[in-house]
Amino acid sequence: MQSLSRWRSRAGRRVVQAATVLALAVAIALSASAGTLQPLENVLQNAGFAMRSHAASGQIHVVEMDAASVAAIQRWPWDREHYARVVERLDEAGARTIAFDVDFSTASDREQDDRFAAALADANATVILPVFGQRGSFAEKRQLDSLPIPQLREHALLGSVSVSPASDGLVREMPIGTFNADAPRPSLSAQLAQRSGVADDDFPIDFSIQPDTLPRHSFIAVKMGEFDPATFAGKDVIIGATAIEMGDRYATPVHGVIPGVIIQALAAETLLDGVPVEIGWALPLLLAALFAYAIIAARSRNRILVQFGLGATLVFALLHFGASEFALRIAIAPALVMLIAAALLRWAILVREDFEEARLVDAESGMPNRRALERAAATHDRSRIVAAMIDEFDAVKLVIGQDAISDFLARLQDRLRVAGCEGPIYRIDDRALAWVSSLEPLELESRLLGMAAILRSPVEVRGSRVDIKLTFGIADVNAPDEALHAASQAARHGECFAYHEQAQKSALDQQLSLMGELEEAMEGDELSVLYQPKFDLRAERITSAEALIRWRHPVRGDLRPDIFIPLAEETNRIDELTLFVLRRVIDDVREWRKGGLEIRAAINISARLITSADFTARVESILLEDRVPADRLIFEITESATIGQFDLACSALRRFRDLGVGVSMDDYGTGQSTLSYLKRLPLTELKIDRSFVQHAHRDHADALLVSSTVELAHQLGLQVVAEGIEEEACLDFLREIGCDYAQGYFIARPMSADAFFDTAQTTIARAA
Ligand code: G
Ligand code: G
Ligand code: MN
């Protein structure tokens, strides 16, 4: 059952954890879709670029229309023969591709245009001329292209060079191709890298390529042929403006403001590694969700850090190796946010739990405190709280010193445990411990008396012996203050314990309801009678038994007679109960006789019943039914209750005696009985209380008391039963002093009528 409920709560916890992760994932996915995470994504991607920063391939060369060229050529726009010359030079040097990022959309001098067109026509290299596009309108993606003049474009491929910065003004992407009014057109970079793809698809430029590692050459130097001819063999060359005064410059994420031609070169370099495939954020988010689950389930901060570390490393590895090995572009911001959110959430929960836990612990002693008690109390009804107040706690503190207090409280707890205190013990106050008790009131009271006794000997704390005295207060389970108050009331009146009024009332209510159930118990089979053998020390066999009642309560479990006999006495139900036992005993003795076993059975009878005319009359009429001979029965009268109307009691007992019933004085030595009781009551037997018998074989004083009592009883013509024999040595001692009967756990515990029959038969067989 318990493991099932534990399983259930564990399963429940898992569901909550999974739901938390799911909710986080959904929230993050929504904000990722809305673009909220883009700024973070940009930062992360930049970090990715920095991580895998590397040199350009060297395949793509840039011929710069730089400051030196501007200074050398002077007139702007340049005559097209300069471009023609450069094309010839590069073509001679064996360049594979010659691409221009220069606007040739308007005609210039006719001679100059012819010259340039001729150079293009003669070139073996593939020549690419730029198309500059403008958006047709803000909403439209279609481009209005401005093409090179027809004379030039006849001899060249066309490549779009539009650059479109993102909303933050930075250029991150480049199209594979653009759409003009009628046809898709590849971009210059796609042409250069000889990659194809879907027009209108933008790809991210790989800014991990360091722009300053692109091989660069000054336009004027190339024009003058001042270069190593091997430089350009098989290379792809882009020609464009880098001189600041030409203004063709754009802001980029990692490398600041750079010329458009360099961006074109970087874009082409990017495509050389393959067209980047954008994976997006969903997949990494899903992966992060697994780690987030582990984080949410983490029981310690270390585990949170470990899982977070693993998750974040994996996400960054995905970004890094995806880009460097597989040309994948992976968006990781949502995944990272997922991990961070899960870690923060879990961390906060753990901090809160720690805080909650600390709130439930008494700092000085480490014991659970009053709040913990109040929380625990919420789950108990029908229970009581017991406050144990330490008398003179300030004096104790002075003796042992402030830092030994937790030791002292620990010793005290040990004592309480030894004395039968179960469950957690709380420190509800500087000077008071407390616990929850579900014992029946009478049992609780006797337990508390026992505790007070056990605490009487001093405890040792760090070498000094400290006397402790506890005073107990009992209140309803949810009222620690009332328990404390009751304890101080008890201390004031010099009592061991006291109830708070309310608790007293509820204890009474509980007892009354128990008594209400007694009748039902007698009708049903909740009540049973057990028999404890009395061993005949001369015959060496069992010749009689004491009947002891038991109540197996369906809700409260086994109830001991100590609890309900006194209640039955107080509520005038003891007569019915005793008659119930008497009838049951008569039935059992009858059965035993039928089985050939002659046994005398003793019944406990409260002293107060003896003086009840009604009770004695009913007993007489039962005895007169003659179901068994009356001399098979013994009435044990407990002497602790003072016998009120002594003469009345004497005459009732005498009547029983006349019928043949034996009369025994129970618990002899503990109560108020005097020698005159012994003399005047019509007794046949004396039961020496177990507190004298138990240690008589090794305690000289007890031995003396027991042996002289046996002697005295014999003088008075009484048989003697010694009870509480728990050891063989004790039995031997009793034999030696001539005691008649012995009763105790060493001989046998109380047992059912059937078991008793078998046990008695075997001892008879053994004796014979
Ligand atoms: O063995 P046990 O725990 O039953 O005994 C507890 C006390 O209850 C003993 O003092 C015993 O005398 C008493 N007791 C047991 N059965 C009866 C009974 O039937 N009637 C009375 N009056 N007392 C009983
Ligand atoms: O008071 P009365 O004599 O009726 O007591 C009987 C009680 O004594 C029962 O509770 C019974 O269980 C208990 N009892 C019987 N034998 C022993 C014994 O050897 N040791 C102890 N501790 N209790 C015993
Ligand atoms: Mn008894």
Coordinates of N, CA and C in Angstrom, one line a residue, residues 565-566 568-570 572 574-575 578 603-616 619 635-653 656 663-667 671-673 677 681-683:
I565 N -11.1 -1.1 31.9 CA -11.6 -1.6 33.2 C -11.9 -0.4 34.1
P566 N -10.9 0.5 34.3 CA -11.3 1.7 35.1 C -12.4 2.5 34.6
A568 N -14.9 1.3 32.8 CA -16.1 0.6 33.0 C -16.6 0.7 34.5
E569 N -15.6 0.8 35.3 CA -15.9 1.0 36.7 C -16.6 2.4 36.9
E570 N -16.0 3.4 36.3 CA -16.5 4.7 36.5 C -17.9 4.9 35.9
N572 N -20.1 2.6 35.5 CA -21.1 1.6 36.0 C -21.4 0.5 35.0
I574 N -19.0 -2.1 34.9 CA -18.1 -3.1 35.3 C -18.9 -4.4 35.6
D575 N -20.2 -4.2 36.1 CA -20.9 -5.4 36.5 C -21.3 -6.3 35.3
T578 N -18.1 -7.9 34.1 CA -17.6 -9.0 35.0 C -18.5 -10.3 34.8
I603 N -11.3 -15.3 38.6 CA -11.9 -14.2 37.9 C -11.6 -12.9 38.7
N604 N -11.2 -11.9 38.0 CA -10.9 -10.6 38.7 C -12.2 -9.9 39.0
I605 N -12.4 -9.5 40.2 CA -13.6 -8.8 40.5 C -13.3 -7.5 41.3
S606 N -13.8 -6.4 40.7 CA -13.5 -5.1 41.3 C -14.1 -5.0 42.7
A607 N -13.3 -4.5 43.6 CA -13.8 -4.5 45.0 C -15.1 -3.8 45.2
R608 N -15.3 -2.7 44.4 CA -16.6 -2.0 44.6 C -17.8 -2.8 44.2
L609 N -17.6 -3.9 43.4 CA -18.7 -4.7 43.0 C -19.2 -5.6 44.1
I610 N -18.3 -5.9 45.0 CA -18.6 -6.8 46.1 C -19.7 -6.3 47.0
T611 N -19.7 -4.9 47.0 CA -20.7 -4.3 47.9 C -22.0 -4.0 47.2
S612 N -22.1 -4.4 45.9 CA -23.3 -4.1 45.2 C -24.3 -5.3 45.3
A613 N -25.4 -5.1 46.0 CA -26.4 -6.1 46.3 C -26.9 -6.8 45.0
D614 N -27.1 -5.9 44.0 CA -27.6 -6.4 42.7 C -26.6 -7.3 42.1
F615 N -25.3 -6.9 42.1 CA -24.3 -7.7 41.5 C -24.2 -9.1 42.1
T616 N -24.1 -9.0 43.5 CA -23.9 -10.3 44.2 C -25.1 -11.2 43.9
V619 N -24.6 -12.8 40.6 CA -23.6 -13.8 40.6 C -24.1 -15.1 41.2
F635 N -12.6 -15.9 43.1 CA -12.7 -14.5 42.9 C -11.5 -13.8 43.4
E636 N -10.8 -13.1 42.4 CA -9.7 -12.3 42.8 C -10.1 -10.8 43.1
I637 N -10.0 -10.4 44.3 CA -10.4 -9.0 44.7 C -9.2 -8.2 44.7
T638 N -9.2 -7.1 43.9 CA -8.1 -6.2 43.9 C -8.1 -5.4 45.1
E639 N -7.0 -5.4 45.9 CA -7.0 -4.7 47.1 C -6.8 -3.2 47.0
S640 N -6.3 -2.8 45.8 CA -5.9 -1.4 45.7 C -7.1 -0.5 45.9
A641 N -8.3 -0.9 45.4 CA -9.5 -0.1 45.6 C -9.9 -0.4 47.1
T642 N -10.0 0.7 47.8 CA -10.3 0.5 49.2 C -11.8 -0.1 49.3
I643 N -11.9 -1.0 50.1 CA -13.2 -1.6 50.2 C -14.1 -0.7 51.2
G644 N -15.0 -0.1 50.5 CA -15.8 1.0 51.3 C -16.6 0.4 52.4
Q645 N -17.7 -0.2 52.1 CA -18.5 -0.8 53.2 C -18.0 -2.1 53.5
F646 N -17.1 -2.2 54.5 CA -16.3 -3.4 54.7 C -17.2 -4.5 55.2
D647 N -18.2 -4.2 56.0 CA -19.0 -5.3 56.6 C -19.9 -5.9 55.5
L648 N -20.4 -5.0 54.6 CA -21.2 -5.5 53.5 C -20.4 -6.4 52.6
A649 N -19.1 -6.0 52.3 CA -18.2 -6.8 51.5 C -18.0 -8.1 52.1
C650 N -17.7 -8.1 53.4 CA -17.4 -9.4 54.1 C -18.6 -10.3 54.0
S651 N -19.8 -9.8 54.2 CA -20.9 -10.8 54.2 C -21.2 -11.3 52.8
A652 N -20.9 -10.5 51.7 CA -21.1 -10.9 50.4 C -20.1 -12.0 50.1
L653 N -18.8 -11.8 50.5 CA -17.8 -12.8 50.2 C -18.1 -14.1 50.9
F656 N -20.4 -16.1 49.0 CA -19.7 -16.9 47.9 C -18.9 -18.0 48.5
V663 N -11.8 -17.2 47.5 CA -11.6 -15.7 47.4 C -10.1 -15.4 47.6
S664 N -9.6 -14.7 46.7 CA -8.2 -14.4 46.6 C -8.0 -12.8 46.8
M665 N -6.9 -12.5 47.5 CA -6.6 -11.1 47.6 C -5.5 -10.8 46.6
D666 N -5.8 -10.0 45.6 CA -5.0 -9.7 44.4 C -4.0 -8.6 44.7
D667 N -2.9 -8.6 44.0 CA -1.9 -7.5 44.1 C -1.5 -7.2 45.5
G671 N -1.5 -2.0 47.9 CA -2.6 -1.1 48.2 C -2.7 -0.7 49.6
Q672 N -3.9 -0.4 50.0 CA -4.1 0.1 51.4 C -4.4 -1.0 52.4
S673 N -4.4 -2.2 51.9 CA -4.9 -3.2 52.8 C -4.0 -3.3 54.0
Y677 N -7.4 -6.5 57.2 CA -8.1 -7.0 56.1 C -7.9 -8.6 56.1
L681 N -11.3 -10.5 56.3 CA -12.0 -10.9 55.1 C -11.9 -12.5 55.0
P682 N -13.0 -13.0 54.4 CA -13.1 -14.5 54.3 C -12.2 -15.0 53.1
L683 N -10.9 -14.9 53.3 CA -10.0 -15.3 52.1 C -9.6 -16.7 52.1

